[in-house]
Amino acid sequence: MSHYLFKKIGWALLTVGFVVVLNFFLFRILPGDPARAVKDPRLTRQSIEAVRVRFGLDKPLPVQFLLYVRNLAQGDLGTSFHQQRPVATILVENLWNTLLLIGAGTVLSILLGIVLGVAAAWKSGTIIDYGALIGSLAAWATPTFWFGMILLFWGSSQLGLPIGGKLTAGASYDSWWEQWLDVGKHMLLPTVTYTIIYAGQYTLFMRSAVLDIFAEDYILTAKAKGLHSFQILRDHALRNAMLPTVTVVALNLGFTVAGAIEVEKVFSWPGLGQTIIDSVERQDYPVLQGAFLLLAISVIFANLLADLLYSYLDPRVRVT
Amino acid sequence: MPQNNFWQSFFRNRMGVIGFVMLAIAVAVAIFAPLIAPYDPNTTVRVTIDNIYSPPSAQNWLGTDDAGKDVLTNLIYGARVSLIVGFFASFISLVIGGTIGLVAGFYGGRVENVLMRLTDILLVIPDLPLLIVLIALLGRGMPILIFVIGILGWTGTARVVRSQTLSVRERKFVQRARAIGAGNLYIIRRHIFPLVFPLMLVNAVLVISAAILNESTLAFLGLGDPTRLSWGQMLNFAFSRGAMSAGAWWSLVPPGLAIIWVVLGLTLLGNGLERVFNPRLEMHHLAIGDEMVARPPQVVGPVAVAAVGKTVGE
């Protein structure tokens, strides 16, 4: 176990290292000198030089890289060009909103996906199966942002739901309960968007996992023993199908991030995705760089967690 | 495999045929756009208060957009942009992924280790944020869009090609060719590539669908080519220029349905082709007559189940 553990952790750290290097060099080598981002025709040559000194751009590249790594280690991601505040502070504020949204959407989509996927496999070849299959494929093919727009269009005009944001602007609340009710109203449509789009993938996956297990000999054995079909499903098929599902959920987090960016843009949800889009529009490179790093590292660790969880659930992988 | 057999099993797989027809219609619309479209997309329209977001009518079957232009015309010409980006980007992905997969699978050892680790690392880094960063730094425009989507979309292909190469490499005829003195490049070109190619083609279909989704997402986020009206770009304009508050559903709904049409067609076609090239007994003991099993794309080890994910075209 310990060998497997060390290997996995080692690869995760190596990947983080790769991302850090990539992140540094992308923003240095590619066209887009950070000093140019603070562009203003009134700037004199001296003040441009001062900006370069301030951001450490006058030093040789290797030195800049070491400084960057040292600052990272201290949790210093630089200062936002636009807001003149530490990038780390801005990101942490938005991180919680994104986690709230992704968390709710992920849990709901997994539950929905498992239920639909098992039902489809169980009733394989029937109208339930085809319905679930076509629905999931359609959800897979649907752009998340577009589905969100349609829901927003319909929900804000027909249901009177808020058009975006996290809280009603200028509202004051008598209790935390009222405040959360308002947040809930704002979260409803983004969460539904997210849930439906991602449930499609989980349904497809769960369905094929259960079908694979139905083809195993031990299912035939269980049937020959005279066990009731439902019993077979519950005791033999479901448990084994849950195994790969755990992994797929964690591995999907990378794509989950894409969904979060799209949903946040459509519903003006003040999260990391919104931060990234805004920072591109404002050419706020420190924020963009920090947000990318934070997202990539989160996904890497989610994957590591999945690997470890999988090896805990299925001891066979530790041996190979 | 014999030609007859291929078409037989392909047509027996109805979903694949439906996907093929859906894609063929989209490609036909893109090619014959000037013949089909009711208006010329480049004519300047004199914008008045009446033709901004005007609802569907006899003149404009799908109404007009924020600039008073015909939505149906934009939709038809948008097919060109989306499909071109999809095809060219996936071509880049296939060349990179195919080369890496072939080299890794054929040479094995340290080369394989390094290449596959690189693939794994790229597979873990979330696609969309990296795409956004690259475009923010490189600038907007169709060639850049094709380039960045292409160079990030090859990981799935590399994995598929590598595992196929591994199995072909051990076949008798490859060993015989080596025994009579054939060089590595010759063996790869004449013996391995022809057997790996069909699988690459199947993979290509799914890579194209991922590329088209990526293009529309980036365009919607305002990172597309602003001078070319792809479906994603139409949605971006509609969203940011008040179609929602104007109640102009006709400029919101059609582009999305068009994206779904093409991506769904490609997905069905890809799954169908996969079933033809990779036939496995899809039966289970609890049900009989299970005709259609559109499983998520093939899995290589526990990690690659991520293939069900949205942006991986594996």
XYZ file of C-alpha atoms in Angstrom:
634
model
C 0.000 0.000 0.000
C 2.621 2.516 0.995
C 4.482 2.075 -2.289
C 1.308 2.695 -4.260
C 0.499 5.670 -2.061
C 3.914 7.257 -2.497
C 3.840 6.737 -6.224
C 0.469 8.383 -6.601
C 1.368 11.307 -4.372
C 4.661 11.666 -6.223
C 2.897 11.909 -9.584
C 0.403 14.413 -8.234
C 3.253 16.606 -6.979
C 5.075 16.274 -10.297
C 1.922 17.350 -12.100
C 1.567 20.336 -9.793
C 5.181 21.214 -10.577
C 4.443 20.977 -14.295
C 1.456 23.292 -13.897
C 3.496 25.823 -11.909
C 6.219 25.903 -14.570
C 3.639 26.062 -17.359
C 1.782 28.822 -15.576
C 4.921 30.891 -15.107
C 6.285 30.538 -18.615
C 2.962 30.944 -20.428
C 2.560 34.362 -18.908
C 6.192 35.375 -19.517
C 7.010 34.000 -22.932
C 3.789 34.429 -24.829
C 3.084 37.830 -26.332
C 1.582 39.939 -23.615
C 4.323 41.415 -21.491
C 2.578 42.054 -18.173
C 3.977 45.573 -18.185
C 2.012 46.251 -21.350
C -1.186 45.373 -19.566
C -0.877 48.514 -17.470
C -0.909 50.384 -20.721
C -1.689 53.999 -20.840
C -0.383 56.324 -23.534
C 0.433 58.951 -20.924
C 2.972 56.679 -19.243
C 6.508 57.850 -19.699
C 9.401 55.539 -20.379
C 10.544 55.952 -16.784
C 7.208 54.955 -15.314
C 7.015 51.904 -17.576
C 10.440 50.986 -16.288
C 9.181 51.539 -12.743
C 6.286 49.183 -13.395
C 8.702 46.579 -14.713
C 10.833 46.904 -11.596
C 7.789 46.733 -9.371
C 6.671 43.442 -10.898
C 10.233 42.147 -10.985
C 10.329 42.047 -14.776
C 13.778 43.630 -14.990
C 15.456 40.550 -13.540
C 16.648 37.585 -15.610
C 14.051 34.869 -16.283
C 15.447 32.169 -13.958
C 15.535 34.651 -11.091
C 11.991 35.686 -11.861
C 10.942 32.047 -11.783
C 12.579 31.432 -8.399
C 10.937 34.561 -7.012
C 7.612 33.364 -8.391
C 7.975 29.965 -6.730
C 9.060 31.575 -3.448
C 6.034 33.863 -3.478
C 3.734 30.956 -4.322
C 5.079 29.009 -1.375
C 4.133 31.948 0.804
C 0.643 32.066 -0.671
C 1.424 35.294 -2.495
C -0.135 35.259 -5.964
C 0.625 38.869 -6.733
C -1.581 41.920 -6.891
C -4.537 42.422 -9.166
C -3.939 45.092 -11.824
C -7.573 46.007 -11.775
C -8.528 45.907 -8.120
C -5.156 46.669 -6.527
C -5.756 43.921 -3.987
C -3.894 40.676 -3.368
C -4.967 38.029 -5.905
C -5.144 35.362 -3.193
C -7.762 37.362 -1.283
C -9.910 37.823 -4.392
C -9.702 34.136 -5.272
C -10.587 32.909 -1.789
C -13.699 35.118 -1.737
C -14.904 33.588 -4.969
C -13.763 30.046 -4.317
C -16.498 29.434 -1.731
C -19.239 30.526 -4.091
C -17.949 28.176 -6.755
C -17.692 25.303 -4.290
C -21.254 25.962 -3.141
C -22.537 25.816 -6.705
C -20.407 22.867 -7.856
C -21.099 21.006 -4.620
C -24.869 21.238 -4.879
C -24.871 20.501 -8.619
C -22.471 17.577 -8.365
C -24.312 15.828 -5.547
C -27.669 16.207 -7.268
C -26.392 15.140 -10.684
C -24.728 12.042 -9.247
C -27.907 11.004 -7.442
C -30.026 11.584 -10.533
C -27.469 9.824 -12.735
C -27.281 6.755 -10.523
C -31.047 6.406 -10.313
C -31.573 6.861 -14.064
C -28.583 4.723 -15.023
C -29.592 1.793 -12.838
C -33.197 2.045 -13.978
C -32.084 2.058 -17.618
C -29.823 -0.972 -17.206
C -32.415 -2.779 -15.149
C -35.117 -2.244 -17.743
C -32.660 -2.564 -20.592
C -34.278 -2.655 -24.017
C -37.511 -1.093 -22.825
C -38.918 2.378 -23.311
C -37.393 3.431 -19.975
C -33.965 2.460 -21.208
C -34.298 4.201 -24.565
C -35.745 7.273 -22.910
C -32.877 7.522 -20.431
C -30.369 6.850 -23.192
C -31.700 9.464 -25.594
C -32.106 11.972 -22.773
C -28.546 11.462 -21.580
C -27.078 11.670 -25.051
C -29.005 14.867 -25.663
C -27.757 16.286 -22.359
C -24.237 15.304 -23.350
C -24.540 17.152 -26.638
C -26.111 20.261 -25.109
C -23.799 23.174 -24.371
C -24.111 23.946 -20.656
C -24.224 27.698 -21.216
C -27.025 27.437 -23.749
C -29.194 25.300 -21.496
C -28.571 27.804 -18.696
C -29.633 30.679 -20.957
C -32.851 28.944 -21.894
C -33.654 28.191 -18.256
C -32.805 31.770 -17.298
C -34.978 33.116 -20.098
C -37.899 30.979 -19.034
C -37.393 31.164 -15.264
C -36.976 34.910 -15.008
C -39.973 35.721 -17.164
C -42.399 32.952 -16.176
C -41.419 32.048 -12.626
C -40.217 35.421 -11.429
C -36.830 34.051 -10.450
C -33.894 36.446 -10.146
C -31.855 37.035 -13.312
C -28.481 36.527 -11.724
C -26.046 37.145 -8.920
C -25.993 35.562 -5.503
C -28.108 38.004 -3.495
C -30.760 40.564 -4.376
C -28.966 43.883 -4.723
C -29.642 46.266 -1.857
C -31.734 43.788 0.103
C -31.497 43.689 3.879
C -32.316 40.581 5.834
C -33.877 40.115 9.248
C -32.254 36.761 9.839
C -29.662 34.433 8.347
C -32.560 32.255 7.320
C -33.994 34.927 5.037
C -30.589 35.573 3.577
C -30.111 31.911 2.722
C -33.575 31.757 1.248
C -32.532 34.555 -1.099
C -29.313 32.726 -1.958
C -31.366 29.599 -2.588
C -33.622 31.454 -5.020
C -30.575 32.683 -6.912
C -28.995 29.243 -6.869
C -32.020 27.335 -8.094
C -31.624 27.775 -11.849
C -27.810 27.464 -11.974
C -28.023 24.275 -9.941
C -30.765 22.808 -12.108
C -28.767 23.626 -15.258
C -25.717 21.979 -13.867
C -27.576 18.939 -12.513
C -29.382 18.078 -15.725
C -26.377 18.508 -18.027
C -24.028 16.468 -15.866
C -26.556 13.815 -14.867
C -26.545 12.704 -18.509
C -22.930 11.592 -18.301
C -23.398 9.824 -14.999
C -26.470 8.040 -16.339
C -24.556 6.757 -19.362
C -21.707 5.634 -17.205
C -23.809 3.993 -14.524
C -25.912 2.235 -17.124
C -22.931 0.662 -18.856
C -21.286 -0.232 -15.542
C -24.394 -2.107 -14.411
C -24.806 -3.750 -17.837
C -21.184 -4.924 -17.715
C -21.815 -6.539 -14.380
C -25.013 -8.165 -15.611
C -22.868 -9.979 -18.180
C -20.675 -11.511 -15.468
C -20.935 -15.187 -14.674
C -21.701 -14.630 -11.030
C -24.942 -12.936 -12.012
C -25.888 -16.074 -13.938
C -24.922 -18.115 -10.895
C -27.069 -15.948 -8.652
C -29.921 -16.359 -11.088
C -29.428 -20.111 -11.175
C -29.546 -20.173 -7.393
C -33.062 -18.843 -7.752
C -32.491 -15.373 -6.358
C -35.047 -12.786 -7.244
C -33.946 -10.302 -9.899
C -34.233 -7.373 -7.536
C -32.083 -9.174 -5.018
C -29.439 -9.751 -7.657
C -29.514 -6.114 -8.609
C -29.189 -4.915 -5.040
C -26.691 -7.381 -3.610
C -24.567 -8.332 -6.593
C -24.730 -5.692 -9.271
C -25.053 -2.364 -7.485
C -22.165 -2.787 -5.114
C -19.747 -3.623 -7.867
C -21.056 -0.883 -10.114
C -20.473 1.713 -7.403
C -16.772 1.063 -7.553
C -15.969 2.609 -10.929
C -18.583 5.282 -10.290
C -16.578 6.681 -7.405
C -13.636 7.179 -9.717
C -15.592 8.648 -12.551
C -17.154 11.225 -10.283
C -13.810 12.495 -9.044
C -12.227 12.339 -12.472
C -15.064 14.353 -13.861
C -14.113 17.304 -11.683
C -11.939 18.641 -14.482
C -14.996 18.941 -16.697
C -17.013 20.139 -13.764
C -14.785 23.204 -13.764
C -15.775 23.950 -17.366
C -19.433 23.694 -16.387
C -18.899 26.061 -13.481
C -17.311 28.691 -15.724
C -20.211 28.526 -18.171
C -22.956 28.540 -15.553
C -21.346 31.369 -13.600
C -21.085 33.499 -16.721
C -24.735 32.991 -17.627
C -26.091 33.581 -14.132
C -23.525 36.228 -13.066
C -22.654 34.004 -10.142
C -19.713 35.595 -8.267
C -17.391 32.594 -8.416
C -14.003 31.644 -9.822
C -15.379 31.136 -13.336
C -16.770 34.644 -13.396
C -13.443 35.902 -12.036
C -11.562 34.230 -14.883
C -13.812 35.697 -17.573
C -13.640 39.164 -16.017
C -9.872 39.012 -15.701
C -9.567 38.156 -19.399
C -11.726 41.118 -20.372
C -9.757 43.453 -18.094
C -6.398 41.946 -19.037
C -5.854 41.408 -15.331
C -3.110 38.810 -15.802
C -2.187 38.183 -12.149
C -5.787 37.211 -11.364
C -6.042 35.034 -14.481
C -2.768 33.326 -13.659
C -3.755 32.723 -10.039
C -7.219 31.456 -10.884
C -5.856 29.005 -13.436
C -3.306 27.715 -10.956
C -5.915 27.290 -8.238
C -8.319 25.426 -10.535
C -5.625 23.142 -11.951
C -4.249 22.238 -8.538
C -7.734 21.554 -7.165
C -8.435 19.163 -10.011
C -5.077 17.418 -9.582
C -5.768 16.801 -5.921
C -9.297 15.649 -6.639
C -7.800 13.074 -8.984
C -5.301 11.990 -6.377
C -8.137 11.583 -3.919
C -9.999 9.452 -6.450
C -6.975 7.207 -6.967
C -6.541 6.710 -3.245
C -10.243 6.110 -2.700
C -10.293 3.593 -5.515
C -7.347 1.670 -4.128
C -9.059 1.617 -0.761
C -12.299 0.299 -2.247
C -10.679 -2.147 -4.642
C -7.521 -3.667 -3.159
C -6.636 -5.312 -6.485
C -5.258 -2.095 -7.998
C -2.642 -1.792 -5.268
C -1.058 -5.059 -6.340
C -0.680 -4.363 -10.046
C -12.476 -6.158 -42.296
C -14.366 -7.048 -45.487
C -16.290 -4.183 -47.036
C -19.696 -5.887 -47.026
C -19.457 -6.876 -43.462
C -18.693 -3.310 -42.440
C -21.749 -1.773 -44.046
C -23.960 -4.609 -42.875
C -23.103 -4.195 -39.265
C -23.099 -0.426 -39.621
C -26.621 -0.372 -40.953
C -27.789 -2.863 -38.400
C -26.741 -0.287 -35.863
C -29.532 2.196 -36.360
C -28.267 4.918 -34.050
C -25.015 5.125 -35.996
C -26.921 5.589 -39.241
C -29.113 8.264 -37.712
C -25.975 10.040 -36.520
C -24.468 9.799 -39.981
C -27.559 11.276 -41.593
C -27.668 14.110 -39.044
C -24.047 14.965 -39.744
C -24.510 14.686 -43.508
C -27.370 17.187 -43.384
C -25.254 19.646 -41.409
C -22.328 19.302 -43.799
C -24.638 19.759 -46.795
C -26.088 22.920 -45.264
C -22.576 24.267 -44.682
C -21.411 23.500 -48.216
C -24.509 24.771 -50.009
C -25.070 27.714 -47.672
C -25.254 30.308 -50.492
C -27.968 28.289 -52.240
C -30.058 27.670 -49.142
C -29.772 30.902 -47.217
C -32.593 33.371 -47.910
C -30.267 36.399 -47.691
C -26.644 37.312 -48.289
C -24.980 37.513 -44.862
C -22.698 40.351 -45.981
C -25.293 42.827 -47.144
C -25.536 45.824 -44.892
C -28.899 46.226 -43.299
C -30.247 49.645 -42.469
C -31.092 49.167 -38.843
C -34.330 50.695 -37.703
C -36.229 50.239 -34.487
C -38.534 47.802 -36.289
C -35.971 45.289 -37.506
C -33.923 44.846 -34.316
C -35.047 41.546 -32.832
C -38.147 41.482 -34.962
C -40.118 38.260 -34.437
C -40.386 35.495 -37.047
C -42.339 36.548 -40.106
C -42.783 35.620 -43.753
C -39.641 37.598 -44.658
C -37.532 36.358 -41.751
C -38.587 32.837 -40.827
C -36.513 32.930 -37.647
C -36.782 36.658 -37.028
C -33.858 39.059 -36.923
C -30.944 39.562 -34.567
C -29.539 42.566 -32.726
C -28.205 44.063 -35.959
C -31.422 43.535 -37.866
C -29.984 40.577 -39.783
C -31.840 37.423 -40.675
C -31.281 34.737 -38.009
C -31.873 31.850 -40.429
C -29.158 33.131 -42.750
C -26.725 33.495 -39.863
C -27.612 30.018 -38.679
C -26.898 28.484 -42.096
C -23.590 30.274 -42.538
C -22.701 29.572 -38.886
C -22.555 25.880 -39.768
C -19.479 26.656 -41.862
C -17.543 28.264 -39.022
C -18.426 25.607 -36.457
C -17.636 22.700 -38.771
C -14.408 24.206 -40.101
C -13.092 24.835 -36.592
C -14.184 21.346 -35.555
C -12.546 19.578 -38.505
C -9.265 21.469 -38.546
C -8.800 21.446 -34.778
C -9.418 17.724 -34.611
C -7.014 17.202 -37.506
C -4.266 18.818 -35.411
C -5.283 16.677 -32.433
C -5.205 13.522 -34.514
C -1.755 14.203 -35.938
C -0.284 14.931 -32.502
C -2.155 12.181 -30.673
C -1.592 9.654 -33.446
C 2.144 10.317 -33.571
C 2.567 10.183 -29.821
C 0.446 7.054 -29.530
C 2.268 5.263 -32.367
C 5.730 6.162 -31.101
C 4.892 5.301 -27.491
C 3.229 2.024 -28.383
C 5.836 0.931 -30.895
C 9.058 1.819 -29.138
C 7.893 1.117 -25.594
C 10.269 1.384 -22.674
C 11.467 4.780 -21.570
C 10.065 6.625 -24.588
C 6.625 5.232 -23.876
C 6.904 6.061 -20.204
C 7.790 9.705 -20.813
C 5.163 10.218 -23.527
C 2.351 8.580 -21.618
C 3.189 10.454 -18.441
C 3.050 13.678 -20.409
C -0.336 12.585 -21.731
C -1.557 11.804 -18.227
C -0.427 15.176 -16.951
C -2.215 17.025 -19.752
C -5.287 14.880 -19.233
C -5.556 16.062 -15.640
C -5.226 19.791 -16.318
C -8.744 21.190 -16.833
C -9.229 22.071 -20.508
C -11.419 25.122 -20.514
C -9.359 27.288 -18.117
C -6.212 26.473 -20.088
C -7.971 27.308 -23.358
C -9.098 30.613 -21.884
C -5.583 31.446 -20.676
C -4.045 30.612 -24.067
C -6.540 32.728 -25.979
C -6.197 35.601 -23.517
C -2.454 35.594 -24.189
C -2.394 34.755 -27.903
C -5.292 36.893 -29.025
C -8.590 36.216 -30.816
C -9.213 34.862 -34.251
C -10.151 31.692 -36.062
C -6.630 30.324 -36.714
C -5.715 30.771 -33.052
C -8.964 29.136 -31.994
C -8.255 26.126 -34.209
C -4.688 25.937 -32.974
C -5.408 26.014 -29.237
C -8.353 23.612 -29.406
C -6.234 21.298 -31.555
C -3.124 21.221 -29.404
C -5.121 20.458 -26.249
C -7.428 17.806 -27.679
C -5.068 14.959 -28.472
C -4.763 13.080 -25.161
C -7.649 10.699 -25.802
C -6.383 9.855 -29.291
C -2.873 9.182 -27.974
C -4.218 6.653 -25.488
C -6.398 4.821 -27.984
C -3.665 4.681 -30.630
C -1.051 3.528 -28.157
C -3.091 0.609 -26.856
C -3.959 -0.492 -30.382
C -0.314 -0.208 -31.447
C 0.746 -2.314 -28.496
C -1.486 -5.158 -29.594
C -0.582 -4.929 -33.292
C 3.131 -4.829 -32.529
C 3.048 -8.351 -31.148
C 1.336 -9.877 -34.182
C 3.149 -12.539 -36.185
C 3.422 -10.584 -39.433
C 5.144 -7.700 -37.693
C 7.691 -10.040 -36.192
C 8.214 -11.711 -39.571
C 8.719 -8.353 -41.250
C 11.306 -7.529 -38.641
C 12.970 -10.915 -39.103
C 13.498 -10.280 -42.812
C 15.093 -6.953 -41.968
C 12.364 -4.315 -42.256
C 13.204 -1.042 -40.526
C 11.144 0.500 -37.753
C 9.692 3.305 -39.868
C 8.795 0.847 -42.617
C 7.002 -1.415 -40.160
C 5.116 1.482 -38.618
C 4.079 2.825 -42.011
C 3.203 -0.416 -43.765
C 2.058 -2.733 -41.021
C 1.009 -0.845 -37.953
C -0.515 2.382 -39.205
C -3.057 0.705 -41.533
C -4.373 -1.333 -38.612
C -4.444 1.588 -36.205
C -5.994 4.030 -38.665
C -9.631 2.815 -38.482
C -9.594 3.283 -34.746
C -8.154 6.761 -35.172
C -10.981 7.569 -37.551
C -13.571 6.478 -35.001
C -11.804 8.556 -32.415
C -11.703 11.519 -34.799
C -15.482 11.663 -34.910
C -15.636 12.121 -31.154
C -12.727 14.581 -31.143
C -14.573 16.733 -33.686
C -17.658 16.852 -31.484
C -15.564 17.918 -28.497
C -13.849 20.578 -30.619
C -17.180 21.977 -31.808
C -18.470 22.161 -28.242
C -15.253 23.873 -27.179
C -15.484 26.381 -30.009
C -19.050 27.318 -29.161
C -18.241 27.625 -25.463
C -15.242 29.863 -26.108
C -17.203 31.963 -28.585
C -20.007 32.349 -26.082
C -17.530 33.456 -23.421
C -16.398 36.185 -25.802
C -13.161 34.485 -26.831
C -14.128 33.519 -30.359
C -13.447 35.252 -33.643
C -15.720 38.312 -33.428
C -15.721 38.738 -37.204
C -17.110 35.287 -37.929
C -20.586 34.398 -36.817
C -20.347 30.859 -35.481
C -23.267 29.449 -33.520
C -21.478 30.200 -30.268
C -20.792 33.753 -31.432
C -24.490 34.234 -32.282
C -25.339 33.168 -28.741
C -22.722 35.501 -27.325
C -24.213 38.470 -29.186
C -27.739 37.471 -28.250
C -26.787 37.132 -24.583
C -24.738 40.299 -24.287
C -26.922 42.471 -26.522
C -30.244 42.156 -24.826
C -32.025 39.303 -26.597
C -33.126 38.022 -23.203
C -34.818 41.239 -22.129
C -36.224 41.786 -25.615
C -37.856 38.366 -25.319
C -36.196 37.349 -28.595
C -36.296 33.584 -28.127
C -35.767 33.171 -31.871
C -32.198 34.350 -31.599
C -31.489 32.175 -28.528
C -33.040 28.828 -29.362
C -31.944 28.006 -32.958
C -28.136 28.280 -32.542
C -28.242 26.005 -29.486
C -30.357 23.432 -31.271
C -27.917 23.526 -34.191
C -24.986 22.775 -31.866
C -26.904 19.914 -30.261
C -27.808 18.559 -33.710
C -24.210 18.366 -34.891
C -22.697 17.156 -31.606
C -25.394 14.541 -31.140
C -24.975 13.375 -34.743
C -21.230 13.010 -34.278
C -21.635 11.211 -30.956
C -24.119 8.711 -32.369
C -21.937 8.165 -35.427
C -18.850 7.702 -33.260
C -20.559 5.188 -31.003
C -21.918 3.339 -34.028
C -18.533 3.138 -35.724
C -16.944 2.005 -32.501
C -19.384 -0.835 -32.291
C -18.538 -1.874 -35.833
C -14.799 -1.788 -35.354
C -14.808 -3.125 -31.857
C -17.595 -5.661 -31.714
C -18.021 -7.263 -28.387
C -20.836 -9.414 -27.195
C -23.167 -6.910 -25.614
C -25.463 -9.350 -23.893
C -26.284 -9.796 -20.331
C -27.980 -12.470 -18.376
C -30.925 -10.509 -17.093
C -32.416 -9.260 -20.322
C -32.892 -10.618 -23.782
C -32.909 -8.781 -27.042
C -30.796 -5.873 -25.895
C -30.224 -4.439 -29.332
C -28.515 -1.171 -28.690
C -25.886 -0.468 -26.141
C -24.469 2.987 -26.645
C -21.808 2.709 -24.043
C -19.540 5.610 -23.235
C -16.347 5.424 -25.280
C -13.776 2.743 -24.612
C -11.902 2.617 -21.393
C -8.207 1.927 -21.036
C -7.604 1.216 -17.396
C -9.574 2.813 -14.598
C -8.362 6.317 -15.389
C -9.738 6.656 -18.881
C -13.317 6.337 -17.785
C -13.034 10.096 -17.760
C -13.831 9.679 -21.422
C -17.462 10.132 -20.533
C -16.513 13.680 -19.724
C -17.592 16.567 -21.767
C -14.467 17.873 -23.337
C -12.472 14.717 -23.901
C -13.093 13.371 -27.331
C -11.897 9.883 -26.612
